[in-house]
Amino acid sequence: MGELSSIPVVLNRLGVEAAHERIKLHIHHTPVLTSRTLSDLASTPQPVEALVGTPYDGKRPAQPRIRLFFKCENYQKIGAFKSRGAFHALSRLAPEQLAKGVITHSSGNHAQALALAAHTHGIKAYIVMPTISTPSKIAATKGYGAEVIFSGSTSQEREAVVEDVIKRTGATLVPPYDHPNIILGQGTMAVELEQQVQELVKDDISLSVHGESDGHLNSHAPTNGSMLLGEASAGHLDAVIAPLGGGGMLSGIATAFYGTGTRVYGAEPSFEGADDGRRGLEAQERITTVKTLTIADGLRTPVGKINWTVISDKCRVQGVFAVSEEQILSAMKLVIERMKVFVEPSAVVGLAVCLYDEGFRTIVEEEGGKEGWDVGIIFSGGNTTLEAISKMFATGDKRAERAEAKVGKDEERVAENVGG
């Protein structure tokens, strides 16, 4: 198969910064928003009844103090963060590789991101998509000029088609998440987030939990890699929570923030075993298969091999938390109604952790003390529709099934893996 890179790539902060220089002209510098309402909700103890049946049943609810900063990748090109990795991957290809085009297998945002990046570079893109892919995703991918080639829905079927196309065309495979150049590209959002939070707090120090005690903006370097984990100062994020699917984004963010003093956490849905990252960390072994119909359809994929080496490093990712479908919907409703921001379910798992995961909230209370934490939340994308949202919020036992699941032969429900 055509390889994305034969040159060893080191995953470090300098690599992320170099990636940002390469792609910044091709991507949107997405905004960072704040919400006093959601920060206040995150700082309010959960009702006692919400903890019934959990490990915290009978205990006093945590009383964390949290200020939230939202990195809005739903405003990124193609409506999701995936453009960053795709543009960086193509920027690293040799001219002879670009001349033969690129290929991937994806029915998700990576398909559109690679199609856009290829179109921008004036090269051919071959996208292998399962026949069960939604018509809107097929149309969007074709709209960027890609040649869509259909396959079966299993990974083996898709990979077989990819191999055939590579043999025929010599195209280079650009994977959705499991490659260092993808990881470094996705990590560029962390560089922006860090700088944007500093600028916001410089203009309004009350946005930070540390503003009242500091009275000044931290002029030391959260960007110089010298701060210790847990050092707190206005303008410096105490933690960042990112959605975890294949792990390209989380491992990229963890790479960017390593050594800055900012803790990094992952967030997953728990429905039907979608929390493979959390379970893998508990078992100290990567889980290789995921079959789930979680409404967070962008996270229906196992963590990649390379990404696992980052995510399983406790020094880089401090933990992974999982939230229920109901908690995801609740967080999504708050974002749409209170912030007036249009997001997909996968985008709000980090906020759901802040609001509803008592384990995380206890950590903030214990480690943040009376001051609390400034927390960055990644809104990973906004690629959903009003029709899909209405189905998600419909009542009934089969609500989760109606959200982005497909009907296969014999009327069985088929989980469409759109994590790429």
Short mmCIF file of C-alpha atoms in Angstrom, two decimals:
data_model
loop_
_atom_site.label_atom_id
_atom_site.label_comp_id
_atom_site.label_asym_id
_atom_site.label_seq_id
_atom_site.Cartn_x
_atom_site.Cartn_y
_atom_site.Cartn_z
CA MET A 1 0.00 0.00 0.00
CA GLY A 2 1.03 3.64 -0.51
CA GLU A 3 2.33 4.98 2.78
CA LEU A 4 1.62 8.41 4.19
CA SER A 5 5.20 8.82 5.39
CA SER A 6 8.29 6.68 5.53
CA ILE A 7 10.15 9.24 7.66
CA PRO A 8 9.92 8.76 11.46
CA VAL A 9 7.72 11.44 13.03
CA VAL A 10 8.29 12.54 16.62
CA LEU A 11 5.20 13.43 18.63
CA ASN A 12 6.07 16.54 20.61
CA ARG A 13 5.04 20.16 21.10
CA LEU A 14 7.47 21.44 18.48
CA GLY A 15 5.92 19.07 15.95
CA VAL A 16 2.45 20.45 16.69
CA GLU A 17 3.66 24.03 16.34
CA ALA A 18 5.34 23.18 13.04
CA ALA A 19 2.12 21.55 11.84
CA HIS A 20 0.21 24.72 12.69
CA GLU A 21 2.57 26.81 10.60
CA ARG A 22 2.00 24.47 7.66
CA ILE A 23 -1.80 24.46 7.75
CA LYS A 24 -2.86 27.80 9.23
CA LEU A 25 -3.57 29.34 5.81
CA HIS A 26 -5.90 26.47 4.92
CA ILE A 27 -8.00 26.23 8.10
CA HIS A 28 -10.29 28.46 10.12
CA HIS A 29 -8.93 29.93 13.35
CA THR A 30 -12.04 28.81 15.23
CA PRO A 31 -13.35 30.90 18.13
CA VAL A 32 -13.22 30.17 21.83
CA LEU A 33 -16.51 31.01 23.56
CA THR A 34 -17.43 31.28 27.22
CA SER A 35 -20.75 30.86 28.99
CA ARG A 36 -21.34 32.09 32.51
CA THR A 37 -24.58 30.11 32.60
CA LEU A 38 -22.92 26.78 31.81
CA SER A 39 -19.98 27.56 34.09
CA ASP A 40 -22.43 28.21 36.92
CA LEU A 41 -24.26 24.95 36.19
CA ALA A 42 -20.96 23.04 36.24
CA SER A 43 -20.17 24.68 39.59
CA THR A 44 -23.48 23.63 41.12
CA PRO A 45 -23.53 20.36 43.14
CA GLN A 46 -25.58 17.59 41.56
CA PRO A 47 -28.79 16.60 43.33
CA VAL A 48 -28.38 13.66 45.71
CA GLU A 49 -30.81 11.55 43.68
CA ALA A 50 -28.54 11.85 40.62
CA LEU A 51 -25.90 9.83 42.47
CA VAL A 52 -28.18 6.94 43.45
CA GLY A 53 -26.84 3.68 42.09
CA THR A 54 -23.40 5.15 41.40
CA PRO A 55 -20.17 4.69 43.42
CA TYR A 56 -21.01 8.05 45.01
CA ASP A 57 -24.40 6.96 46.32
CA GLY A 58 -24.87 8.27 49.88
CA LYS A 59 -21.93 10.66 49.67
CA ARG A 60 -22.03 14.43 49.68
CA PRO A 61 -22.15 15.69 46.08
CA ALA A 62 -18.95 17.35 44.92
CA GLN A 63 -18.83 21.14 45.00
CA PRO A 64 -16.36 22.06 42.25
CA ARG A 65 -15.77 25.57 40.97
CA ILE A 66 -15.42 25.54 37.20
CA ARG A 67 -15.07 28.14 34.45
CA LEU A 68 -15.51 26.78 30.93
CA PHE A 69 -13.81 27.79 27.67
CA PHE A 70 -15.24 26.22 24.51
CA LYS A 71 -13.03 25.67 21.43
CA CYS A 72 -15.60 25.64 18.63
CA GLU A 73 -14.35 23.27 15.95
CA ASN A 74 -17.94 22.98 14.75
CA TYR A 75 -17.07 26.19 12.88
CA GLN A 76 -14.04 24.57 11.23
CA LYS A 77 -13.97 23.87 7.49
CA ILE A 78 -16.27 20.89 6.66
CA GLY A 79 -17.87 21.47 10.07
CA ALA A 80 -15.36 19.51 12.16
CA PHE A 81 -11.77 19.38 13.38
CA LYS A 82 -10.76 16.71 10.85
CA SER A 83 -9.62 19.33 8.33
CA ARG A 84 -6.56 19.99 10.46
CA GLY A 85 -5.17 16.47 10.22
CA ALA A 86 -6.02 16.08 6.55
CA PHE A 87 -4.31 19.30 5.51
CA HIS A 88 -1.23 18.50 7.58
CA ALA A 89 -0.99 14.97 6.19
CA LEU A 90 -1.06 16.28 2.63
CA SER A 91 1.49 18.97 3.43
CA ARG A 92 3.94 16.21 4.31
CA LEU A 93 3.60 14.29 1.04
CA ALA A 94 6.31 14.33 -1.62
CA PRO A 95 5.41 15.79 -5.06
CA GLU A 96 5.45 12.34 -6.64
CA GLN A 97 2.97 11.12 -4.03
CA LEU A 98 0.67 14.09 -4.54
CA ALA A 99 0.70 13.46 -8.28
CA LYS A 100 -0.86 10.02 -7.79
CA GLY A 101 -3.58 11.23 -5.40
CA VAL A 102 -4.72 10.13 -1.97
CA ILE A 103 -7.19 7.59 -0.67
CA THR A 104 -8.98 6.76 2.57
CA HIS A 105 -11.94 4.74 3.83
CA SER A 106 -14.40 6.76 5.86
CA SER A 107 -18.07 7.62 5.98
CA GLY A 108 -17.50 10.39 8.47
CA ASN A 109 -15.87 13.80 8.65
CA HIS A 110 -12.45 12.53 7.54
CA ALA A 111 -13.90 11.69 4.13
CA GLN A 112 -14.98 15.29 3.58
CA ALA A 113 -11.80 16.71 5.15
CA LEU A 114 -9.51 14.72 2.87
CA ALA A 115 -11.65 15.52 -0.16
CA LEU A 116 -11.40 19.24 0.63
CA ALA A 117 -7.65 19.11 1.30
CA ALA A 118 -7.07 17.23 -1.97
CA HIS A 119 -9.22 19.70 -3.90
CA THR A 120 -7.25 22.59 -2.37
CA HIS A 121 -3.97 20.98 -3.45
CA GLY A 122 -5.39 20.23 -6.90
CA ILE A 123 -4.95 16.46 -6.62
CA LYS A 124 -7.20 13.40 -6.90
CA ALA A 125 -8.96 11.95 -3.83
CA TYR A 126 -10.47 8.47 -3.73
CA ILE A 127 -12.88 7.93 -0.84
CA VAL A 128 -14.10 4.41 -0.05
CA MET A 129 -17.49 4.64 1.68
CA PRO A 130 -19.82 1.87 2.88
CA THR A 131 -23.02 1.50 0.88
CA ILE A 132 -24.96 2.23 4.08
CA SER A 133 -23.50 5.77 4.29
CA THR A 134 -26.09 8.52 4.47
CA PRO A 135 -26.85 10.27 1.15
CA SER A 136 -25.94 13.68 2.61
CA LYS A 137 -22.43 12.49 3.53
CA ILE A 138 -21.93 10.94 0.11
CA ALA A 139 -23.10 14.14 -1.59
CA ALA A 140 -20.87 16.32 0.60
CA THR A 141 -17.80 14.20 -0.18
CA LYS A 142 -18.52 14.26 -3.91
CA GLY A 143 -19.13 17.99 -3.65
CA TYR A 144 -15.45 18.53 -2.83
CA GLY A 145 -14.50 16.73 -6.04
CA ALA A 146 -13.62 13.32 -4.62
CA GLU A 147 -14.28 10.05 -6.41
CA VAL A 148 -16.47 7.97 -4.10
CA ILE A 149 -16.07 4.20 -4.33
CA PHE A 150 -18.56 2.03 -2.46
CA SER A 151 -17.76 -1.00 -0.34
CA GLY A 152 -19.29 -3.28 2.27
CA SER A 153 -19.70 -2.01 5.82
CA THR A 154 -17.03 -4.11 7.57
CA SER A 155 -13.46 -2.89 7.97
CA GLN A 156 -12.18 -5.92 6.05
CA GLU A 157 -14.41 -5.11 3.07
CA ARG A 158 -13.40 -1.46 3.05
CA GLU A 159 -9.68 -2.22 3.34
CA ALA A 160 -9.91 -4.69 0.46
CA VAL A 161 -11.37 -2.00 -1.80
CA VAL A 162 -8.71 0.47 -0.68
CA GLU A 163 -5.96 -2.00 -1.53
CA ASP A 164 -7.42 -2.57 -5.00
CA VAL A 165 -7.55 1.18 -5.71
CA ILE A 166 -3.97 1.67 -4.51
CA LYS A 167 -2.75 -1.12 -6.79
CA ARG A 168 -4.58 0.50 -9.70
CA THR A 169 -3.67 4.15 -9.06
CA GLY A 170 -0.66 4.29 -6.75
CA ALA A 171 -2.60 6.63 -4.44
CA THR A 172 -1.31 7.24 -0.90
CA LEU A 173 -3.43 6.06 2.01
CA VAL A 174 -4.29 8.81 4.51
CA PRO A 175 -5.84 7.12 7.58
CA PRO A 176 -8.54 8.91 9.62
CA TYR A 177 -6.66 9.05 12.92
CA ASP A 178 -3.93 6.44 13.41
CA HIS A 179 -0.87 8.26 12.06
CA PRO A 180 1.60 10.76 13.61
CA ASN A 181 0.98 13.41 10.94
CA ILE A 182 -2.77 13.23 11.59
CA ILE A 183 -2.14 13.44 15.34
CA LEU A 184 0.11 16.50 14.99
CA GLY A 185 -2.43 18.19 12.74
CA GLN A 186 -5.29 17.66 15.15
CA GLY A 187 -3.13 18.93 18.02
CA THR A 188 -2.96 22.38 16.40
CA MET A 189 -6.31 23.30 17.95
CA ALA A 190 -4.63 23.08 21.36
CA VAL A 191 -2.04 25.69 20.38
CA GLU A 192 -4.82 28.05 19.36
CA LEU A 193 -6.95 27.30 22.42
CA GLU A 194 -4.08 28.02 24.78
CA GLN A 195 -3.35 31.39 23.18
CA GLN A 196 -7.00 32.37 22.86
CA VAL A 197 -7.73 31.70 26.54
CA GLN A 198 -4.77 33.87 27.53
CA GLU A 199 -6.09 36.69 25.34
CA LEU A 200 -9.65 36.37 26.66
CA VAL A 201 -8.54 36.44 30.29
CA LYS A 202 -6.17 39.33 29.62
CA ASP A 203 -9.16 41.35 28.41
CA ASP A 204 -11.48 40.15 31.18
CA ILE A 205 -9.74 38.52 34.12
CA SER A 206 -13.07 37.64 35.74
CA LEU A 207 -13.46 34.86 33.16
CA SER A 208 -10.89 32.83 35.10
CA VAL A 209 -11.40 31.18 38.47
CA HIS A 210 -7.89 32.37 39.30
CA GLY A 211 -8.58 36.00 38.46
CA GLU A 212 -9.96 36.89 41.85
CA SER A 213 -6.94 35.56 43.72
CA ASP A 214 -4.25 36.58 41.22
CA GLY A 215 -5.50 39.95 40.16
CA HIS A 216 -3.20 39.66 37.16
CA LEU A 217 -2.64 37.58 34.07
CA ASN A 218 0.06 34.95 34.23
CA SER A 219 2.98 36.29 32.21
CA HIS A 220 4.98 33.11 32.59
CA ALA A 221 4.99 30.57 29.84
CA PRO A 222 2.27 28.02 29.65
CA THR A 223 3.73 27.75 26.15
CA ASN A 224 7.34 27.22 27.20
CA GLY A 225 6.81 23.70 28.52
CA SER A 226 8.17 24.56 31.98
CA MET A 227 5.06 24.65 34.14
CA LEU A 228 4.38 21.80 36.52
CA LEU A 229 1.12 19.87 36.42
CA GLY A 230 -1.33 21.61 38.70
CA GLU A 231 0.27 25.08 38.71
CA ALA A 232 -2.60 27.56 38.57
CA SER A 233 -2.72 31.09 37.28
CA ALA A 234 -5.16 33.31 35.42
CA GLY A 235 -4.91 32.71 31.68
CA HIS A 236 -3.60 29.18 32.10
CA LEU A 237 -5.99 26.26 31.60
CA ASP A 238 -6.03 23.77 34.44
CA ALA A 239 -7.54 21.06 32.25
CA VAL A 240 -8.83 20.28 28.77
CA ILE A 241 -11.43 17.63 27.94
CA ALA A 242 -11.66 16.26 24.40
CA PRO A 243 -13.94 13.64 22.84
CA LEU A 244 -12.33 10.23 22.32
CA GLY A 245 -13.11 8.02 19.32
CA GLY A 246 -10.14 6.85 17.31
CA GLY A 247 -7.95 9.11 19.42
CA GLY A 248 -6.29 11.37 16.85
CA MET A 249 -7.63 14.54 18.44
CA LEU A 250 -7.08 13.53 22.07
CA SER A 251 -3.54 12.29 21.45
CA GLY A 252 -2.76 15.45 19.47
CA ILE A 253 -4.04 17.70 22.24
CA ALA A 254 -2.16 15.67 24.84
CA THR A 255 1.02 16.02 22.78
CA ALA A 256 0.56 19.79 22.54
CA PHE A 257 -0.14 20.30 26.25
CA TYR A 258 2.49 17.88 27.57
CA GLY A 259 4.78 19.78 29.94
CA THR A 260 2.61 22.92 30.07
CA GLY A 261 0.93 22.14 33.40
CA THR A 262 -2.47 21.61 31.77
CA ARG A 263 -4.14 18.27 32.50
CA VAL A 264 -5.74 16.46 29.56
CA TYR A 265 -8.76 14.15 29.80
CA GLY A 266 -10.79 12.16 27.32
CA ALA A 267 -14.58 11.81 27.17
CA GLU A 268 -16.60 8.97 25.65
CA PRO A 269 -20.18 7.71 25.49
CA SER A 270 -20.83 4.63 27.64
CA PHE A 271 -23.69 3.21 25.53
CA GLU A 272 -23.17 -0.38 24.34
CA GLY A 273 -19.48 -0.40 25.13
CA ALA A 274 -18.56 2.80 23.29
CA ASP A 275 -16.24 3.62 26.21
CA ASP A 276 -13.44 1.39 24.90
CA GLY A 277 -10.81 3.95 25.89
CA ARG A 278 -11.89 4.03 29.53
CA ARG A 279 -12.28 0.26 29.69
CA GLY A 280 -8.95 -0.26 27.98
CA LEU A 281 -7.18 1.91 30.53
CA GLU A 282 -8.74 -0.11 33.34
CA ALA A 283 -7.65 -3.36 31.71
CA GLN A 284 -4.26 -1.89 30.71
CA GLU A 285 -4.85 -3.14 27.17
CA ARG A 286 -6.20 -1.52 24.01
CA ILE A 287 -9.67 -2.72 23.00
CA THR A 288 -9.68 -3.39 19.26
CA THR A 289 -13.38 -3.60 18.37
CA VAL A 290 -16.41 -1.45 19.13
CA LYS A 291 -20.00 -2.11 18.05
CA THR A 292 -22.39 0.53 19.32
CA LEU A 293 -25.33 2.64 18.22
CA THR A 294 -24.52 5.56 20.52
CA ILE A 295 -25.97 8.86 19.37
CA ALA A 296 -22.39 10.18 19.50
CA ASP A 297 -21.83 8.57 16.10
CA GLY A 298 -18.44 10.20 15.55
CA LEU A 299 -17.08 8.19 18.48
CA ARG A 300 -18.16 4.73 17.30
CA THR A 301 -14.64 3.49 16.72
CA PRO A 302 -11.85 1.91 18.77
CA VAL A 303 -8.71 3.83 19.74
CA GLY A 304 -5.92 3.50 17.16
CA LYS A 305 -2.63 1.75 17.89
CA ILE A 306 -0.39 4.81 17.75
CA ASN A 307 -2.93 6.95 19.59
CA TRP A 308 -3.13 4.35 22.35
CA THR A 309 0.57 4.81 23.13
CA VAL A 310 -0.19 8.46 23.96
CA ILE A 311 -3.55 8.02 25.64
CA SER A 312 -2.35 5.17 27.87
CA ASP A 313 0.55 7.34 29.11
CA LYS A 314 -0.69 8.73 32.42
CA CYS A 315 1.76 11.61 32.15
CA ARG A 316 0.06 12.78 28.95
CA VAL A 317 -3.60 11.87 29.47
CA GLN A 318 -4.69 11.95 33.09
CA GLY A 319 -7.89 9.94 32.58
CA VAL A 320 -10.89 9.09 30.43
CA PHE A 321 -14.52 9.43 31.56
CA ALA A 322 -17.74 8.08 30.07
CA VAL A 323 -21.24 9.58 30.00
CA SER A 324 -24.70 8.22 29.21
CA GLU A 325 -26.91 8.98 26.21
CA GLU A 326 -29.24 11.01 28.44
CA GLN A 327 -26.34 13.08 29.75
CA ILE A 328 -25.11 13.73 26.20
CA LEU A 329 -28.58 14.88 25.14
CA SER A 330 -28.89 17.09 28.20
CA ALA A 331 -25.55 18.75 27.49
CA MET A 332 -26.42 19.16 23.82
CA LYS A 333 -29.73 20.80 24.70
CA LEU A 334 -27.96 23.27 26.98
CA VAL A 335 -25.44 24.23 24.29
CA ILE A 336 -28.08 24.75 21.62
CA GLU A 337 -30.56 26.61 23.85
CA ARG A 338 -28.23 28.58 26.14
CA MET A 339 -25.19 29.21 23.92
CA LYS A 340 -27.10 29.22 20.59
CA VAL A 341 -24.36 26.99 19.15
CA PHE A 342 -25.21 24.15 16.75
CA VAL A 343 -23.27 21.00 17.66
CA GLU A 344 -23.43 17.26 17.05
CA PRO A 345 -23.74 14.79 19.97
CA SER A 346 -20.07 13.76 19.83
CA ALA A 347 -19.05 17.36 20.44
CA VAL A 348 -20.62 17.69 23.88
CA VAL A 349 -19.30 14.61 25.70
CA GLY A 350 -16.63 16.74 27.39
CA LEU A 351 -19.22 19.19 28.70
CA ALA A 352 -21.34 16.25 29.89
CA VAL A 353 -18.37 15.02 31.92
CA CYS A 354 -18.03 18.44 33.58
CA LEU A 355 -21.72 18.59 34.38
CA TYR A 356 -22.52 15.02 35.36
CA ASP A 357 -19.47 12.81 36.00
CA GLU A 358 -19.06 12.83 39.76
CA GLY A 359 -15.58 11.33 39.52
CA PHE A 360 -14.29 14.23 37.46
CA ARG A 361 -16.16 16.77 39.54
CA THR A 362 -14.63 15.33 42.71
CA ILE A 363 -11.16 15.66 41.22
CA VAL A 364 -11.79 19.34 40.48
CA GLU A 365 -13.00 19.94 44.03
CA GLU A 366 -10.09 18.08 45.63
CA GLU A 367 -7.30 19.40 43.43
CA GLY A 368 -8.73 22.81 42.60
CA GLY A 369 -9.81 23.67 46.11
CA LYS A 370 -11.77 26.86 46.70
CA GLU A 371 -10.39 28.47 43.55
CA GLY A 372 -11.35 25.65 41.22
CA TRP A 373 -10.32 25.00 37.63
CA ASP A 374 -10.44 26.73 34.28
CA VAL A 375 -11.44 23.95 31.87
CA GLY A 376 -11.17 23.90 28.09
CA ILE A 377 -13.90 21.96 26.28
CA ILE A 378 -13.51 20.87 22.66
CA PHE A 379 -16.63 21.12 20.52
CA SER A 380 -15.36 18.71 17.88
CA GLY A 381 -17.99 19.29 15.20
CA GLY A 382 -21.49 20.27 14.17
CA ASN A 383 -22.30 17.87 11.36
CA THR A 384 -25.84 16.88 12.13
CA THR A 385 -29.28 17.96 10.92
CA LEU A 386 -32.45 19.31 12.45
CA GLU A 387 -34.17 16.07 11.44
CA ALA A 388 -31.56 13.97 13.23
CA ILE A 389 -31.75 16.16 16.32
CA SER A 390 -35.54 15.90 16.45
CA LYS A 391 -35.24 12.11 16.38
CA MET A 392 -32.65 12.14 19.15
CA PHE A 393 -34.93 14.09 21.43
CA ALA A 394 -37.99 12.00 20.61
CA THR A 395 -39.34 9.91 23.46
CA GLY A 396 -39.50 6.14 23.43
CA ASP A 397 -37.33 3.12 24.04
CA LYS A 398 -35.89 3.11 20.52
CA ARG A 399 -34.66 6.69 20.55
CA ALA A 400 -30.97 5.73 20.32
CA GLU A 401 -31.69 3.34 17.43
CA ARG A 402 -33.27 6.09 15.36
CA ALA A 403 -30.21 8.28 15.60
CA GLU A 404 -27.80 7.59 12.75
CA ALA A 405 -28.34 3.81 12.63
CA LYS A 406 -29.12 2.12 9.34
CA VAL A 407 -31.48 -0.67 8.45
CA GLY A 408 -29.59 -3.57 6.93
CA LYS A 409 -30.89 -6.69 5.26
CA ASP A 410 -33.55 -8.63 7.17
CA GLU A 411 -34.39 -5.35 8.96
CA GLU A 412 -31.53 -5.68 11.47
CA ARG A 413 -29.99 -2.49 12.86
CA VAL A 414 -26.50 -1.81 11.55
CA ALA A 415 -24.15 0.52 13.35
CA GLU A 416 -22.54 2.86 10.84
CA ASN A 417 -18.97 3.47 12.02
CA VAL A 418 -18.50 7.12 11.13
CA GLY A 419 -15.71 7.72 13.60
CA GLY A 420 -13.36 8.52 10.73
#
